[in-house]
Short mmCIF file of C-alpha atoms in Angstrom, two decimals:
data_model
loop_
_atom_site.label_atom_id
_atom_site.label_comp_id
_atom_site.label_asym_id
_atom_site.label_seq_id
_atom_site.Cartn_x
_atom_site.Cartn_y
_atom_site.Cartn_z
CA MET A 1 137.78 -161.97 -53.08
CA SER A 2 135.21 -159.23 -53.83
CA THR A 3 133.35 -157.71 -50.91
CA GLY A 4 129.97 -155.19 -52.00
CA ASN A 5 129.47 -151.33 -50.56
CA LYS A 6 127.25 -148.64 -51.96
CA TYR A 7 129.81 -147.97 -55.01
CA GLY A 8 129.34 -151.77 -55.94
CA SER A 9 131.90 -154.72 -55.52
CA VAL A 10 134.99 -154.54 -54.86
CA ASN A 11 137.92 -156.71 -55.37
CA THR A 12 140.45 -157.34 -53.23
CA ASP A 13 143.26 -158.69 -55.64
CA ALA A 14 146.98 -157.28 -55.25
CA GLU A 15 146.51 -156.41 -59.38
CA ASP A 16 143.29 -154.35 -58.84
CA PHE A 17 145.27 -152.35 -55.93
CA ILE A 18 147.80 -151.64 -58.05
CA LYS A 19 145.84 -150.71 -61.01
CA LEU A 20 143.40 -148.11 -58.76
CA ALA A 21 147.18 -146.57 -58.05
CA LYS A 22 148.14 -146.38 -61.35
CA ASN A 23 145.05 -144.80 -62.32
CA ARG A 24 145.32 -142.26 -59.79
CA ALA A 25 149.04 -141.64 -61.02
CA LYS A 26 147.34 -141.09 -64.73
CA ARG A 27 144.69 -138.65 -63.62
CA LEU A 28 147.64 -136.62 -61.25
CA ARG A 29 149.52 -136.71 -64.33
CA ALA A 30 146.44 -135.18 -66.59
CA TYR A 31 146.05 -132.69 -63.99
CA LEU A 32 149.86 -131.54 -63.83
CA ASP A 33 149.62 -131.15 -67.83
CA GLY A 34 146.55 -129.39 -68.02
CA SER A 35 148.32 -126.91 -65.33
CA GLY A 36 151.25 -126.25 -67.56
CA HIS A 37 153.44 -128.68 -65.06
CA SER A 38 154.66 -131.93 -67.11
CA ILE A 39 156.34 -134.95 -65.57
CA SER A 40 156.79 -138.59 -66.33
CA HIS A 41 154.45 -141.64 -65.82
CA SER A 42 157.08 -142.82 -63.42
CA GLU A 43 157.15 -139.46 -61.07
CA SER A 44 153.55 -139.53 -60.73
CA LEU A 45 153.67 -142.89 -59.72
CA GLU A 46 156.39 -141.67 -57.21
CA ALA A 47 154.20 -138.53 -55.97
CA ILE A 48 151.24 -141.24 -55.56
CA ALA A 49 153.58 -143.20 -53.00
CA HIS A 50 155.01 -140.22 -51.14
CA SER A 51 151.36 -139.09 -51.18
CA GLU A 52 150.66 -142.20 -49.05
CA GLY A 53 153.55 -141.84 -47.31
CA TYR A 54 155.74 -144.51 -48.60
CA ARG A 55 159.52 -143.93 -49.67
CA ASP A 56 158.75 -145.10 -53.22
CA TRP A 57 156.52 -146.47 -55.87
CA ASN A 58 158.33 -150.09 -55.42
CA THR A 59 157.82 -150.09 -51.43
CA TYR A 60 153.81 -148.80 -52.16
CA SER A 61 153.09 -151.59 -55.10
CA ALA A 62 154.99 -154.47 -52.82
CA LEU A 63 152.86 -153.74 -49.87
CA PHE A 64 149.26 -154.72 -51.97
CA LYS A 65 150.29 -158.30 -52.09
CA THR A 66 150.76 -158.47 -48.48
CA VAL A 67 147.50 -156.20 -48.01
CA ALA A 68 145.35 -158.12 -50.62
CA GLY A 69 146.28 -161.39 -48.64
CA GLU A 70 145.46 -159.93 -45.15
CA ILE A 71 142.40 -158.25 -46.43
CA SER A 72 141.12 -161.47 -47.51
CA LYS A 73 141.83 -163.39 -43.88
CA PRO A 74 140.78 -160.68 -41.64
CA ASP A 75 140.65 -163.45 -38.71
CA GLN A 76 143.86 -164.31 -38.90
CA ARG A 77 144.87 -160.38 -39.10
CA LYS A 78 143.58 -158.93 -36.25
CA GLN A 79 145.10 -159.15 -32.79
CA GLN A 80 144.29 -157.22 -29.83
CA TYR A 81 147.28 -155.09 -28.14
CA PRO A 82 147.10 -155.61 -24.26
CA PHE A 83 147.61 -151.17 -23.85
CA HIS A 84 145.17 -149.00 -24.92
CA VAL A 85 145.84 -144.99 -25.76
CA GLY A 86 145.77 -143.21 -22.36
CA ASP A 87 147.42 -146.35 -20.27
CA THR A 88 149.79 -145.85 -17.65
CA VAL A 89 153.01 -147.97 -19.13
CA THR A 90 156.39 -148.84 -17.00
CA GLY A 91 159.26 -150.80 -18.21
CA THR A 92 163.22 -149.49 -19.54
CA PHE A 93 163.95 -147.39 -21.81
CA ARG A 94 167.86 -148.92 -22.93
CA GLY A 95 168.27 -150.07 -19.57
CA VAL A 96 166.71 -147.01 -17.87
CA ARG A 97 163.74 -147.51 -15.61
CA PHE A 98 160.65 -145.47 -16.91
CA GLN A 99 156.60 -144.39 -15.97
CA GLY A 100 154.86 -143.16 -19.00
CA THR A 101 151.61 -142.49 -20.94
CA LEU A 102 150.80 -144.11 -24.05
CA LEU A 103 149.97 -141.33 -26.17
CA GLY A 104 149.70 -143.46 -29.86
CA LEU A 105 149.38 -147.28 -30.80
CA GLU A 106 148.66 -147.99 -34.47
CA GLU A 107 148.88 -151.61 -36.15
CA THR A 108 151.79 -151.73 -38.87
CA ILE A 109 151.31 -153.78 -41.85
CA THR A 110 153.56 -156.21 -40.05
CA LEU A 111 151.15 -159.15 -38.11
CA GLY A 112 151.86 -158.78 -34.27
CA VAL A 113 154.01 -155.06 -34.26
CA TRP A 114 152.66 -152.06 -33.59
CA ARG A 115 153.86 -148.47 -33.70
CA VAL A 116 153.80 -146.61 -30.62
CA LYS A 117 154.35 -143.10 -29.63
CA MET A 118 154.74 -142.53 -25.23
CA HIS A 119 155.39 -139.84 -23.07
CA PHE A 120 157.33 -140.41 -19.89
CA ASP A 121 156.74 -138.74 -16.92
CA ASN A 122 160.10 -137.82 -16.35
CA PRO A 123 162.51 -136.96 -18.52
CA VAL A 124 164.73 -140.17 -18.86
CA LYS A 125 168.59 -139.57 -19.08
CA LEU A 126 170.12 -141.95 -21.38
CA PRO A 127 173.71 -143.89 -19.91
CA SER A 128 176.76 -141.88 -22.40
CA HIS A 129 179.74 -140.41 -21.92
CA GLU A 130 179.07 -138.00 -19.20
CA ALA A 131 179.96 -134.73 -21.73
CA LEU A 132 177.08 -135.43 -23.17
CA ASN A 133 173.37 -134.83 -21.95
CA LEU A 134 171.05 -137.77 -24.17
CA THR A 135 167.58 -137.12 -22.43
CA ARG A 136 164.41 -138.39 -24.01
CA GLN A 137 160.60 -137.75 -22.73
CA ARG A 138 158.55 -138.75 -25.71
CA ILE A 139 159.68 -141.23 -28.00
CA ASN A 140 158.46 -143.34 -31.10
CA CYS A 141 158.98 -146.99 -30.87
CA MET A 142 157.34 -150.30 -32.22
CA LEU A 143 156.71 -153.23 -30.32
CA ASN A 144 155.65 -156.43 -29.95
CA ILE A 145 153.17 -158.42 -28.06
CA ALA A 146 155.16 -158.89 -25.04
CA GLY A 147 155.78 -155.20 -24.81
CA ALA A 148 159.61 -155.47 -26.31
CA SER A 149 160.76 -153.14 -29.01
CA VAL A 150 160.72 -154.66 -32.35
CA ASN A 151 161.87 -153.59 -35.56
CA LEU A 152 159.10 -153.40 -38.39
CA LYS A 153 160.13 -157.24 -39.62
CA GLY A 154 159.56 -158.06 -35.89
CA ALA A 155 162.82 -158.92 -35.09
CA PRO A 156 163.64 -157.29 -31.47
CA ASP A 157 166.13 -154.67 -30.77
CA GLY A 158 166.51 -154.34 -27.01
CA HIS A 159 165.69 -151.00 -26.29
CA ILE A 160 162.46 -150.76 -24.67
CA ILE A 161 160.52 -153.42 -22.69
CA LEU A 162 157.07 -153.14 -21.14
CA ASP A 163 156.55 -154.30 -17.63
#
């Protein structure tokens, strides 16, 4: 699928995304070579992946096919999360009741899963051995549309449940 912008048409095929990333890696390698720091092509690919926040090149390039598929079907991709940044939320965190504020909300690559940052009004003491004092006041987690914590693939993990 091609979409137009002020620079011409942009093709959203996965191979085109990979080609763009590989071109970035070539430019990085050429720049570093000119500065007296020579690296291999695979090292430059890894550097590009890390600069985008991914673990490695394989993880980064594997996501292009998913992204290309989702860009070509925008109506199927968007879901609205029932909470918004700044909302007061209540629920349980590892079995302990809490009330807090939603500080951050970001849609992940997995449809129906959001990355969430919360700040609890009062620190939550986690149930553990009495010698350990485990408290949390600010957490990052992944939530599904129902407000239950999940892993990135969308499988429930039971750590958080919002009311």
